[in-house]
Amino acid sequence: MSKFGFWLQRVTQVLIVLLLVTFGASLLLRLIPVDLATILIPNGSESEREILRTEIGLNKGPIGYYLQWLGNFVHGDLGKIYFSGGTETVSGHLAKAMPRSLLLMAYTQVLALSVAIPLGVISAYRAGRRTDRIISNVLFVMSSIPGFAIALILIIVVGVKLAWLPTLGYATYSEGIWEHFKHMLMPVLSLSFGLIATYTRLLRADMIASLREDYVTMAMSKGLSDRRILWKHVFRPSSITLFTSAALSMGGLIGGAIVIESIFATYGVGFEIFVAIAGRQYISLQSCVAVIALFYVFFNLIVDIGSGFVDPRTRDRRVNV
Amino acid sequence: MFNISKFTKPTWLSVSWLGLMLFLAVFGSLLPFKSWKFVYENDLGVVPFSPGHILGTDNNGYDLLVSLVAGTRMSVFIAITAVSLGGLIGSALGITAAFVRGKVDTVMSTVFNVGLAVPNLVLALALVSVLATNVDINQAVPTWRRVMVLIISLTIVLIPILGRIARGATLSWSGRDFVTAARSMGMRDRKIIMKHIVPNVLPALIAVAFLAVGVVIIAEASLSILGVGIPDGASWGGMIARGRNDLEYSPHVLYIPIIVLAITVISTNHLGDVIRASLDRRESKV
């Protein structure tokens, strides 16, 4: 198959998956055993509910409802949040929440990578020795501790006992860069904790494999310094796997961020979902899930295409996926 | 798969810890405790290792050891049920898809991809919150219904994860010579699957199932923290969620379930790794 045909097939696959995910979400909504309009506006009158039903297409049957939702979604209308009287739109909320979530993720990735890269290089260099064993064991324990546990312990120790950092809320850049980072530090630490372990283990395994390559023996026999070989000849090819996995972990990060964002009340997309569930705003929930799935799937696709360009070796590996 | 003589110290520790948790889950109700909802009115927020309350009490006056035993029962029950159901359904679908190939495989793979296109927790959250909806917002959903909904949702989350593993493993085994030989001898497909595919796929699935137990325990706790899991504290996640209220004055209420949960997840992950490592060794010998 031609290269173009391959990518066309991948993109079609992704679009089909997205359509099915969103259809599944809207079908799920229609499965609620009680009347959706009553849940969305519990204090509204029957005539208001009737208007709502026509407005969002609840009177149309599952497929009609989905098509109307999809049409609106494509045009950027993600529905409304009704508990505030129906004046606030989901897209307005997301426009505010999305940058915060993206910042949170960017900081998390930067922190996780900047700790994991040196650790991974050291433990690959000292593979099997004491340093490596200690790092590996500590990381194994770290990878098993969930982020919310770290978050709660940080709140107790750093937030309450020492009172160094605020335990709730978010500050924008305009409220002061120092305030901004003070609010972000604990969420970022809790999110990056598990990632550091994952990245280090991955980099270590990949670098140990690279160290066995002939060109490393060649470089060693030329008398290049260990440091130069490690960074220039071994880290560079291995880093592709690392960055691919970092990009792929964005999806999991969105999921993990829901708990962390709701614990710290960082008003990101995860917190938006939390609010939608607590306030039973299921239209908002449906649209938020769709947006997250959209991000997630397209991220994977971009990584897939991108890594094929960067490292041609990976292209052949994915025949049966 | 399990070579007891080769167990290292951490492996023994993990096995004993999980054994203890299983024991508490199964026989916890036989221990001479009062109900975990019994309120010790004179002992509010007692620290651990106090006389009468080994693990202390929380600010509501619940004894934490008793709560912990009740919580273990719930968390272990949810984890084991969800992983067994998800494993059974997922592997049945995955093995069939990979063995039959063709259209069935395309449909199954698409279904798995749809499930995997939404992050685990988002999927579980959406399912739980929608399935456990009451008309009246002030009326609480009964605990048994919440438990059912949690198990169903977590099972649905696990099916594509475990199904894809089963599919991949089956693909790598169904092309081997002994399968071709069995087929050429006229063996029925069903018998080939049961005799030749399942025994070979099973170890890989068990390794992943151990990891999945950890995932489910964490997911249950996360959902409870978000307020859609077990609300009134009858599980590890529920204890953590309730302990957040006492965070300032009695942090031990939070530490205890967090530590127990973490050790359990460390143990299941470790055992999963041990099984996978022994599989890799066996594979390299083949």
Coordinates of C-alpha atoms in Angstrom, one line a residue:
Chain A
M1 CA 0.0 0.0 0.0
S2 CA 1.2 3.5 -0.8
K3 CA 2.3 5.7 2.0
F4 CA -0.5 8.1 1.3
G5 CA -3.1 5.3 1.3
F6 CA -1.7 4.2 4.7
W7 CA -2.2 7.6 6.3
L8 CA -5.6 8.0 4.7
Q9 CA -6.7 4.7 6.2
R10 CA -5.4 5.7 9.6
V11 CA -7.2 9.0 9.5
T12 CA -10.5 7.3 8.4
Q13 CA -10.0 4.9 11.3
V14 CA -9.6 7.7 13.7
L15 CA -12.7 9.5 12.4
I16 CA -14.8 6.3 12.7
V17 CA -13.6 5.8 16.3
L18 CA -14.4 9.4 17.2
L19 CA -17.9 9.1 15.7
L20 CA -18.5 5.9 17.6
V21 CA -17.2 7.4 20.9
T22 CA -19.4 10.5 20.6
F23 CA -22.4 8.4 19.5
G24 CA -21.7 6.0 22.5
A25 CA -21.6 9.0 24.8
S26 CA -24.9 10.4 23.6
L27 CA -26.5 6.9 23.6
L28 CA -25.4 6.6 27.2
L29 CA -27.2 9.8 28.0
R30 CA -30.4 8.5 26.6
L31 CA -30.1 5.4 28.7
I32 CA -30.6 7.3 31.9
P33 CA -33.7 5.8 33.4
V34 CA -35.2 9.2 34.3
D35 CA -36.2 12.2 32.3
L36 CA -33.2 14.2 31.2
A37 CA -35.0 17.6 31.1
T38 CA -36.0 17.1 34.8
I39 CA -32.4 16.5 35.8
L40 CA -31.0 19.5 33.8
I41 CA -33.5 22.0 35.3
P42 CA -34.8 20.4 38.5
N43 CA -36.5 23.6 39.6
G44 CA -37.9 24.6 36.2
S45 CA -41.6 24.5 35.2
E46 CA -43.0 21.9 32.8
S47 CA -43.2 24.4 30.0
E48 CA -39.6 25.4 30.4
R49 CA -38.7 21.7 30.3
E50 CA -40.7 21.3 27.1
I51 CA -38.7 24.2 25.5
L52 CA -35.5 22.6 26.6
R53 CA -36.5 19.2 25.1
T54 CA -37.1 20.8 21.7
E55 CA -33.9 23.0 22.0
I56 CA -31.5 20.1 22.5
G57 CA -33.5 17.5 20.6
L58 CA -34.5 15.2 23.4
N59 CA -37.9 14.7 21.7
K60 CA -36.2 13.3 18.6
G61 CA -35.1 9.8 19.5
P62 CA -31.5 8.7 20.0
I63 CA -30.2 9.1 16.4
G64 CA -31.9 12.4 15.8
Y65 CA -30.6 13.7 19.1
Y66 CA -27.1 12.6 18.3
L67 CA -27.2 14.2 14.8
Q68 CA -28.4 17.5 16.3
W69 CA -25.7 17.4 19.0
L70 CA -23.0 16.5 16.4
G71 CA -24.1 19.3 14.1
N72 CA -23.9 21.8 16.9
F73 CA -20.6 20.4 18.1
V74 CA -19.0 20.8 14.7
H75 CA -20.1 24.4 14.7
G76 CA -18.6 25.0 18.1
D77 CA -21.8 24.9 20.1
L78 CA -21.2 22.5 22.9
G79 CA -24.5 23.1 24.8
K80 CA -25.3 25.1 27.9
I81 CA -24.9 24.8 31.6
Y82 CA -28.4 25.0 32.9
F83 CA -28.0 25.4 36.7
S84 CA -27.0 29.0 36.2
G85 CA -30.2 29.7 34.4
G86 CA -28.9 28.6 31.0
T87 CA -26.9 31.7 30.4
E88 CA -23.4 30.1 30.5
T89 CA -22.2 27.9 27.6
V90 CA -20.0 24.9 27.8
S91 CA -17.7 26.3 25.2
G92 CA -17.3 29.5 27.2
H93 CA -16.3 27.4 30.3
L94 CA -13.9 25.3 28.3
A95 CA -12.3 28.3 26.7
K96 CA -11.4 29.3 30.2
A97 CA -10.5 25.9 31.5
M98 CA -8.5 24.5 28.5
P99 CA -5.5 26.9 28.8
R100 CA -5.2 26.0 32.5
S101 CA -5.3 22.3 31.8
L102 CA -2.8 22.7 29.0
L103 CA -0.4 24.7 31.2
L104 CA -0.7 22.2 34.0
M105 CA 0.2 19.4 31.6
A106 CA 3.0 21.3 30.1
Y107 CA 4.6 22.0 33.5
T108 CA 4.0 18.4 34.5
Q109 CA 5.8 17.1 31.4
V110 CA 8.7 19.5 31.7
L111 CA 9.2 18.5 35.3
A112 CA 8.8 14.8 34.7
L113 CA 11.2 14.7 31.8
S114 CA 13.8 16.9 33.4
V115 CA 14.0 14.5 36.4
A116 CA 13.5 11.3 34.4
I117 CA 16.2 11.9 31.7
P118 CA 19.2 12.2 34.1
L119 CA 17.9 9.4 36.2
G120 CA 17.3 7.2 33.2
V121 CA 20.8 7.9 31.7
I122 CA 22.5 7.2 35.1
S123 CA 20.7 4.0 35.7
A124 CA 21.4 2.7 32.2
Y125 CA 25.0 3.6 32.5
R126 CA 25.3 1.8 35.9
A127 CA 22.9 -1.0 34.8
G128 CA 22.8 -3.8 37.3
R129 CA 25.0 -2.0 39.9
R130 CA 24.0 -0.5 43.2
T131 CA 23.0 2.9 41.9
D132 CA 20.7 1.4 39.3
R133 CA 19.1 -1.0 41.7
I134 CA 18.3 1.7 44.2
I135 CA 16.9 4.0 41.5
S136 CA 14.8 1.1 40.1
N137 CA 13.4 0.1 43.4
V138 CA 12.5 3.6 44.5
L139 CA 10.9 4.2 41.1
F140 CA 8.9 1.0 41.2
V141 CA 7.4 2.1 44.5
M142 CA 6.8 5.6 43.1
S143 CA 5.0 4.3 40.0
S144 CA 2.6 2.3 42.2
I145 CA 1.5 5.2 44.4
P146 CA -1.5 7.0 42.9
G147 CA -1.3 10.8 42.3
F148 CA -4.2 11.6 44.6
A149 CA -2.3 10.0 47.5
I150 CA 0.7 12.3 46.8
A151 CA -1.7 15.2 46.5
L152 CA -3.3 14.6 49.9
I153 CA 0.0 14.0 51.7
L154 CA 1.4 17.2 50.1
I155 CA -1.7 19.1 51.3
I156 CA -1.3 17.8 54.8
V157 CA 2.5 18.4 55.1
V158 CA 3.3 21.3 52.8
G159 CA -0.1 23.0 52.8
V160 CA -1.5 22.6 56.3
K161 CA 1.4 21.8 58.6
L162 CA 4.1 24.0 57.1
A163 CA 1.6 26.4 55.4
W164 CA 4.1 27.1 52.6
L165 CA 1.7 26.8 49.7
P166 CA -2.0 27.5 49.1
T167 CA -4.0 24.3 49.0
L168 CA -6.8 25.5 46.8
G169 CA -7.5 27.5 43.7
Y170 CA -5.6 28.9 40.7
A171 CA -3.9 32.2 40.0
T172 CA -3.5 33.6 36.5
Y173 CA -0.2 35.1 35.2
S174 CA -1.8 38.6 35.7
E175 CA -2.3 37.9 39.4
G176 CA 1.4 37.6 39.6
I177 CA 3.8 35.0 38.2
W178 CA 4.9 33.9 41.7
E179 CA 1.3 33.3 42.9
H180 CA 0.7 31.4 39.7
F181 CA 3.6 29.0 40.3
K182 CA 2.7 28.7 44.0
H183 CA -0.7 27.5 43.1
M184 CA 0.6 25.1 40.4
L185 CA 3.4 23.5 42.3
M186 CA 1.5 20.9 44.3
P187 CA -0.8 19.8 41.4
V188 CA 2.2 19.5 39.1
L189 CA 4.2 17.5 41.7
S190 CA 1.4 15.0 42.2
L191 CA 0.8 14.5 38.5
S192 CA 4.5 14.1 37.6
F193 CA 5.3 11.7 40.4
G194 CA 4.1 8.5 38.6
L195 CA 5.3 9.8 35.2
I196 CA 8.9 10.2 36.4
A197 CA 8.9 6.5 37.2
T198 CA 7.4 5.5 33.9
Y199 CA 9.7 7.7 31.8
T200 CA 12.9 6.6 33.7
R201 CA 12.1 2.9 33.3
L202 CA 11.4 3.4 29.7
L203 CA 14.5 5.4 28.9
R204 CA 16.7 3.0 30.9
A205 CA 15.4 -0.1 29.1
D206 CA 15.8 1.6 25.7
M207 CA 19.2 2.9 26.4
I208 CA 20.5 -0.4 27.6
A209 CA 19.3 -1.9 24.3
S210 CA 21.1 1.0 22.4
L211 CA 24.3 0.4 24.4
R212 CA 24.5 -3.0 22.9
E213 CA 24.5 -1.7 19.3
D214 CA 27.6 -2.1 17.2
Y215 CA 28.1 1.6 16.7
V216 CA 28.5 2.1 20.4
T217 CA 31.3 -0.5 20.5
M218 CA 32.7 1.4 17.5
A219 CA 32.5 4.7 19.3
M220 CA 34.1 3.2 22.4
S221 CA 37.0 1.7 20.3
K222 CA 37.6 5.2 18.8
G223 CA 38.2 6.3 22.3
L224 CA 35.3 8.7 22.7
S225 CA 34.5 9.7 26.2
D226 CA 31.7 7.9 28.1
R227 CA 29.8 11.1 28.5
R228 CA 29.9 11.8 24.8
I229 CA 28.8 8.3 23.8
L230 CA 26.0 8.3 26.3
W231 CA 24.5 11.6 25.2
K232 CA 25.3 11.8 21.5
H233 CA 25.1 8.1 20.5
V234 CA 22.8 6.5 22.9
F235 CA 20.5 9.1 24.3
R236 CA 19.5 10.6 21.0
P237 CA 18.1 7.5 19.4
S238 CA 16.5 6.4 22.7
S239 CA 14.9 9.7 23.3
I240 CA 12.5 9.2 20.4
T241 CA 10.8 6.4 22.3
L242 CA 10.7 8.6 25.4
F243 CA 9.2 11.6 23.7
T244 CA 6.6 9.4 21.9
S245 CA 5.5 7.9 25.2
A246 CA 5.5 11.4 26.8
A247 CA 3.1 12.6 24.0
L248 CA 1.0 9.4 24.3
S249 CA 0.7 9.9 28.1
M250 CA -1.2 13.1 27.6
G251 CA -4.5 11.2 27.4
G252 CA -3.9 9.4 30.7
L253 CA -2.8 12.8 32.2
I254 CA -6.2 14.3 31.3
G255 CA -7.9 11.4 33.2
G256 CA -5.5 11.6 36.2
A257 CA -5.9 15.4 36.2
I258 CA -9.6 15.2 37.0
V259 CA -8.9 13.9 40.5
I260 CA -5.9 16.2 41.1
E261 CA -7.8 19.3 39.7
S262 CA -10.8 18.6 41.8
I263 CA -8.6 18.1 45.0
F264 CA -6.8 21.4 44.4
A265 CA -9.8 23.1 42.7
T266 CA -7.6 24.1 39.7
Y267 CA -10.3 25.2 37.3
G268 CA -9.2 23.0 34.3
V269 CA -11.1 20.7 32.1
G270 CA -11.0 17.9 34.7
F271 CA -12.6 20.2 37.2
E272 CA -15.2 21.2 34.6
I273 CA -16.1 17.5 34.3
F274 CA -16.2 17.2 38.0
V275 CA -18.6 20.2 38.2
A276 CA -20.7 18.8 35.4
I277 CA -21.1 15.5 37.3
A278 CA -21.8 17.1 40.7
G279 CA -24.3 19.5 39.1
R280 CA -25.7 16.7 36.9
Q281 CA -25.2 18.8 33.8
Y282 CA -25.0 15.8 31.5
I283 CA -25.0 17.8 28.2
S284 CA -21.8 19.5 29.4
L285 CA -20.5 16.1 30.5
Q286 CA -21.1 14.6 27.0
S287 CA -19.4 17.5 25.3
C288 CA -16.4 17.5 27.7
V289 CA -15.9 13.8 27.2
A290 CA -16.1 14.3 23.4
V291 CA -13.5 17.1 23.6
I292 CA -11.2 15.0 25.6
A293 CA -11.6 12.0 23.3
L294 CA -10.9 14.3 20.4
F295 CA -7.7 15.6 21.9
Y296 CA -6.6 12.1 22.9
V297 CA -7.2 10.4 19.6
F298 CA -5.7 13.2 17.5
F299 CA -2.7 13.4 19.8
N300 CA -2.1 9.7 19.2
L301 CA -2.5 10.1 15.4
I302 CA -0.1 13.0 15.3
V303 CA 2.4 11.1 17.4
D304 CA 2.0 8.2 15.0
I305 CA 2.5 10.2 11.9
G306 CA 5.3 12.3 13.5
S307 CA 7.3 9.4 14.8
G308 CA 7.2 7.8 11.4
F309 CA 8.8 10.9 10.0
V310 CA 11.4 11.3 12.7
D311 CA 12.4 7.6 12.9
P312 CA 11.7 5.6 9.8
R313 CA 12.4 2.4 11.7
T314 CA 9.0 2.6 13.5
R315 CA 7.0 2.6 10.3
D316 CA 7.3 -1.1 9.6
R317 CA 6.5 -2.1 13.2
R318 CA 2.9 -1.1 13.0
V319 CA 1.5 -3.4 10.4
N320 CA -1.1 -5.1 12.5
V321 CA -2.2 -2.4 14.9
Chain B
M1 CA 4.7 -20.0 36.0
F2 CA 5.0 -19.9 39.8
N3 CA 8.3 -21.3 41.0
I4 CA 8.1 -20.9 44.7
S5 CA 11.7 -21.7 45.4
K6 CA 12.7 -18.8 43.2
F7 CA 10.6 -16.2 45.2
T8 CA 12.6 -13.3 46.4
K9 CA 11.9 -11.4 49.6
P10 CA 9.8 -8.7 48.0
T11 CA 7.8 -11.4 46.3
W12 CA 7.1 -13.2 49.6
L13 CA 6.1 -9.9 51.2
S14 CA 3.7 -9.1 48.3
V15 CA 2.2 -12.5 48.5
S16 CA 1.7 -12.4 52.3
W17 CA 0.3 -8.9 52.1
L18 CA -2.3 -9.8 49.5
G19 CA -3.0 -13.0 51.4
L20 CA -3.7 -10.8 54.5
M21 CA -6.0 -8.5 52.5
L22 CA -7.9 -11.5 51.1
F23 CA -8.2 -13.0 54.5
L24 CA -9.6 -9.7 55.9
A25 CA -12.0 -9.5 52.9
V26 CA -13.3 -13.0 53.3
F27 CA -13.3 -13.5 57.1
G28 CA -13.3 -9.9 58.3
S29 CA -17.0 -10.2 59.2
L30 CA -16.2 -13.0 61.6
L31 CA -13.8 -10.9 63.7
P32 CA -15.2 -9.8 67.1
F33 CA -15.8 -6.2 66.0
K34 CA -18.8 -3.9 66.4
S35 CA -20.3 -2.6 63.2
W36 CA -18.0 -0.1 61.5
K37 CA -20.7 2.5 61.8
F38 CA -20.6 2.2 65.6
V39 CA -19.8 5.7 67.0
Y40 CA -17.5 5.9 70.0
E41 CA -18.8 9.2 71.3
N42 CA -16.1 9.7 73.9
D43 CA -13.2 8.9 71.5
L44 CA -13.3 11.4 68.7
G45 CA -10.2 11.8 66.6
V46 CA -8.1 9.5 68.8
V47 CA -4.5 9.0 67.4
P48 CA -3.3 5.5 66.4
F49 CA -1.9 3.0 69.0
S50 CA -4.3 4.3 71.7
P51 CA -5.7 1.7 74.1
G52 CA -9.0 0.3 72.7
H53 CA -8.4 1.8 69.2
I54 CA -5.2 0.4 67.7
L55 CA -5.5 2.5 64.6
G56 CA -7.3 5.3 66.3
T57 CA -10.7 6.9 65.5
D58 CA -11.8 9.6 63.1
N59 CA -13.5 12.8 64.1
N60 CA -16.9 11.2 63.7
G61 CA -15.9 8.6 66.3
Y62 CA -15.7 5.6 63.9
D63 CA -13.0 3.1 64.9
L64 CA -10.4 3.1 62.0
L65 CA -9.4 -0.6 62.3
V66 CA -13.0 -1.7 62.0
S67 CA -13.6 0.7 59.1
L68 CA -10.4 -0.5 57.5
V69 CA -11.6 -4.2 57.7
A70 CA -15.0 -3.2 56.2
G71 CA -13.3 -1.1 53.6
T72 CA -10.9 -3.9 52.6
R73 CA -13.9 -6.2 52.1
M74 CA -15.5 -3.7 49.8
S75 CA -12.4 -2.7 47.8
V76 CA -11.2 -6.2 47.4
F77 CA -14.6 -7.4 46.4
I78 CA -15.0 -4.7 43.7
A79 CA -11.5 -5.2 42.4
I80 CA -11.7 -9.0 42.1
T81 CA -15.2 -9.0 40.6
A82 CA -14.5 -6.3 38.1
V83 CA -11.2 -7.9 37.0
S84 CA -12.6 -11.4 36.7
L85 CA -15.6 -10.2 34.7
G86 CA -13.6 -7.9 32.5
G87 CA -11.0 -10.6 32.1
L88 CA -13.5 -13.3 31.1
I89 CA -15.5 -11.1 28.7
G90 CA -12.4 -9.3 27.3
S91 CA -10.4 -12.5 26.7
A92 CA -13.4 -14.3 25.2
L93 CA -13.9 -11.4 22.7
G94 CA -10.2 -10.9 22.1
I95 CA -9.4 -14.6 21.5
T96 CA -12.4 -15.1 19.3
A97 CA -11.5 -12.0 17.2
A98 CA -7.9 -13.0 16.7
F99 CA -8.8 -16.7 16.0
V100 CA -11.6 -16.0 13.5
R101 CA -10.0 -13.0 11.9
G102 CA -11.8 -11.3 9.1
K103 CA -14.9 -9.1 9.7
V104 CA -15.3 -10.2 13.3
D105 CA -11.8 -9.1 14.1
T106 CA -12.3 -5.7 12.4
V107 CA -15.5 -5.1 14.4
M108 CA -13.9 -6.2 17.6
S109 CA -10.8 -4.1 17.1
T110 CA -12.9 -1.1 16.4
V111 CA -14.9 -1.6 19.5
F112 CA -11.7 -2.0 21.6
N113 CA -10.3 1.2 20.0
V114 CA -13.5 3.1 20.9
G115 CA -13.1 2.0 24.5
L116 CA -9.4 2.9 24.5
A117 CA -10.1 6.3 22.9
V118 CA -11.4 7.7 26.2
P119 CA -9.0 7.8 29.2
N120 CA -9.9 5.1 31.7
L121 CA -11.0 7.4 34.5
V122 CA -13.1 9.6 32.2
L123 CA -14.9 6.6 30.9
A124 CA -15.5 5.1 34.3
L125 CA -16.7 8.5 35.6
A126 CA -19.1 9.0 32.8
L127 CA -20.5 5.5 33.2
V128 CA -20.9 5.7 36.9
S129 CA -22.4 9.1 37.1
V130 CA -24.9 8.3 34.4
L131 CA -25.9 4.8 35.6
A132 CA -26.3 5.9 39.2
T133 CA -28.6 8.8 38.5
N134 CA -31.7 9.4 40.7
V135 CA -34.5 11.8 39.7
D136 CA -34.4 13.5 43.1
I137 CA -31.0 15.0 43.7
N138 CA -31.5 15.0 47.4
Q139 CA -32.3 11.3 47.5
A140 CA -29.1 9.2 48.0
V141 CA -28.5 6.2 45.7
P142 CA -28.5 3.1 47.9
T143 CA -25.0 1.6 48.5
W144 CA -25.7 -1.8 46.8
R145 CA -26.8 0.0 43.7
R146 CA -23.6 2.1 43.7
V147 CA -21.5 -1.0 44.1
M148 CA -23.2 -2.7 41.2
V149 CA -22.8 0.4 39.0
L150 CA -19.2 0.7 40.0
I151 CA -18.5 -3.0 39.2
I152 CA -20.3 -2.8 35.8
S153 CA -18.5 0.5 34.9
L154 CA -15.1 -0.8 35.8
T155 CA -15.7 -4.0 34.0
I156 CA -16.6 -2.1 30.8
V157 CA -13.4 0.0 31.2
L158 CA -11.3 -3.2 31.6
I159 CA -12.8 -5.2 28.7
P160 CA -11.0 -3.3 25.9
I161 CA -7.7 -3.2 27.8
L162 CA -7.7 -7.0 28.6
G163 CA -9.3 -7.8 25.3
R164 CA -6.6 -6.2 23.3
I165 CA -3.9 -8.1 25.2
A166 CA -5.8 -11.4 24.7
R167 CA -6.1 -10.6 21.0
G168 CA -2.4 -9.8 20.6
A169 CA -1.3 -12.9 22.4
T170 CA -3.7 -15.1 20.4
L171 CA -2.4 -13.7 17.2
S172 CA 1.1 -14.6 18.1
W173 CA 0.1 -18.2 19.1
S174 CA -2.5 -19.1 16.5
G175 CA 0.1 -19.0 13.7
R176 CA 2.4 -21.5 15.3
D177 CA 3.0 -25.0 13.9
F178 CA 1.2 -27.0 16.5
V179 CA -2.0 -25.1 15.8
T180 CA -1.7 -25.8 12.1
A181 CA -1.0 -29.4 13.0
A182 CA -4.0 -29.7 15.2
R183 CA -6.2 -28.1 12.5
S184 CA -4.8 -30.5 9.8
M185 CA -5.7 -33.4 12.0
G186 CA -9.3 -32.2 11.9
M187 CA -9.5 -30.8 15.4
R188 CA -12.5 -28.5 16.0
D189 CA -11.9 -24.8 16.3
R190 CA -13.4 -24.7 19.8
K191 CA -11.2 -27.5 20.9
I192 CA -8.1 -25.9 19.4
I193 CA -8.9 -22.7 21.3
M194 CA -9.5 -24.5 24.6
K195 CA -6.5 -26.9 24.3
H196 CA -3.9 -24.9 22.5
I197 CA -4.7 -21.2 22.6
V198 CA -6.1 -20.6 26.1
P199 CA -3.3 -22.3 28.1
N200 CA -0.7 -20.3 26.2
V201 CA -2.5 -16.9 26.4
L202 CA -3.5 -17.4 30.1
P203 CA -0.2 -16.5 31.7
A204 CA 0.1 -13.2 29.9
L205 CA -3.5 -12.4 30.9
I206 CA -2.9 -13.3 34.5
A207 CA 0.2 -10.9 34.6
V208 CA -2.0 -8.1 33.2
A209 CA -4.9 -9.0 35.5
F210 CA -2.6 -8.3 38.5
L211 CA -1.8 -4.9 37.1
A212 CA -5.5 -4.4 36.4
V213 CA -6.4 -5.1 40.1
G214 CA -4.2 -2.1 41.0
V215 CA -5.8 0.0 38.3
V216 CA -9.3 -0.9 39.6
I217 CA -8.4 -0.2 43.2
I218 CA -7.0 3.2 42.2
A219 CA -10.0 3.9 40.0
E220 CA -12.4 3.1 42.8
A221 CA -10.6 5.4 45.1
S222 CA -10.5 8.2 42.6
L223 CA -14.2 7.9 41.9
S224 CA -15.0 7.9 45.6
I225 CA -12.8 11.0 46.0
L226 CA -14.8 12.6 43.2
G227 CA -18.0 11.7 45.1
V228 CA -19.4 9.1 42.8
G229 CA -18.0 6.0 44.3
I230 CA -18.8 4.5 47.6
P231 CA -20.0 7.6 49.5
D232 CA -20.3 6.9 53.2
G233 CA -16.8 5.4 53.8
A234 CA -17.3 1.7 53.3
S235 CA -14.3 1.3 51.0
W236 CA -10.7 2.5 51.0
G237 CA -11.6 5.2 48.6
G238 CA -14.6 6.1 50.7
M239 CA -12.4 6.3 53.8
I240 CA -10.0 8.6 52.0
A241 CA -12.9 10.8 50.7
R242 CA -14.3 11.0 54.2
G243 CA -10.9 11.6 55.8
R244 CA -10.4 14.7 53.7
N245 CA -12.8 16.5 56.1
D246 CA -10.6 15.7 59.0
L247 CA -7.4 16.5 57.2
E248 CA -6.4 19.4 59.4
Y249 CA -6.8 17.9 62.8
S250 CA -6.5 14.1 62.4
P251 CA -4.3 13.4 59.3
H252 CA -3.9 9.8 60.4
V253 CA -7.5 9.2 59.2
L254 CA -6.2 9.8 55.7
Y255 CA -2.8 8.2 56.1
I256 CA -4.1 4.8 57.1
P257 CA -6.3 4.0 54.0
I258 CA -3.7 5.6 51.7
I259 CA -0.9 3.4 53.1
V260 CA -2.9 0.3 52.9
L261 CA -4.0 1.1 49.4
A262 CA -0.5 1.9 48.3
I263 CA 1.0 -1.3 49.7
T264 CA -1.7 -3.3 48.0
V265 CA -1.1 -1.7 44.6
I266 CA 2.7 -2.1 45.0
S267 CA 2.2 -5.8 45.8
T268 CA -0.1 -6.5 42.8
N269 CA 2.2 -4.5 40.5
H270 CA 5.2 -6.4 41.8
L271 CA 3.5 -9.8 41.3
G272 CA 2.4 -8.8 37.8
D273 CA 6.0 -7.9 37.0
V274 CA 7.4 -11.2 38.4
I275 CA 4.9 -13.2 36.3
R276 CA 5.8 -11.2 33.2
A277 CA 9.5 -11.6 33.8
S278 CA 9.1 -15.4 34.1
L279 CA 7.1 -15.4 30.9
D280 CA 9.8 -13.5 29.1
R281 CA 12.3 -16.1 30.2
R282 CA 10.1 -18.9 29.0
E283 CA 9.5 -17.2 25.7
S284 CA 13.2 -16.7 25.1
K285 CA 13.7 -20.5 25.7
V286 CA 11.0 -21.4 23.1

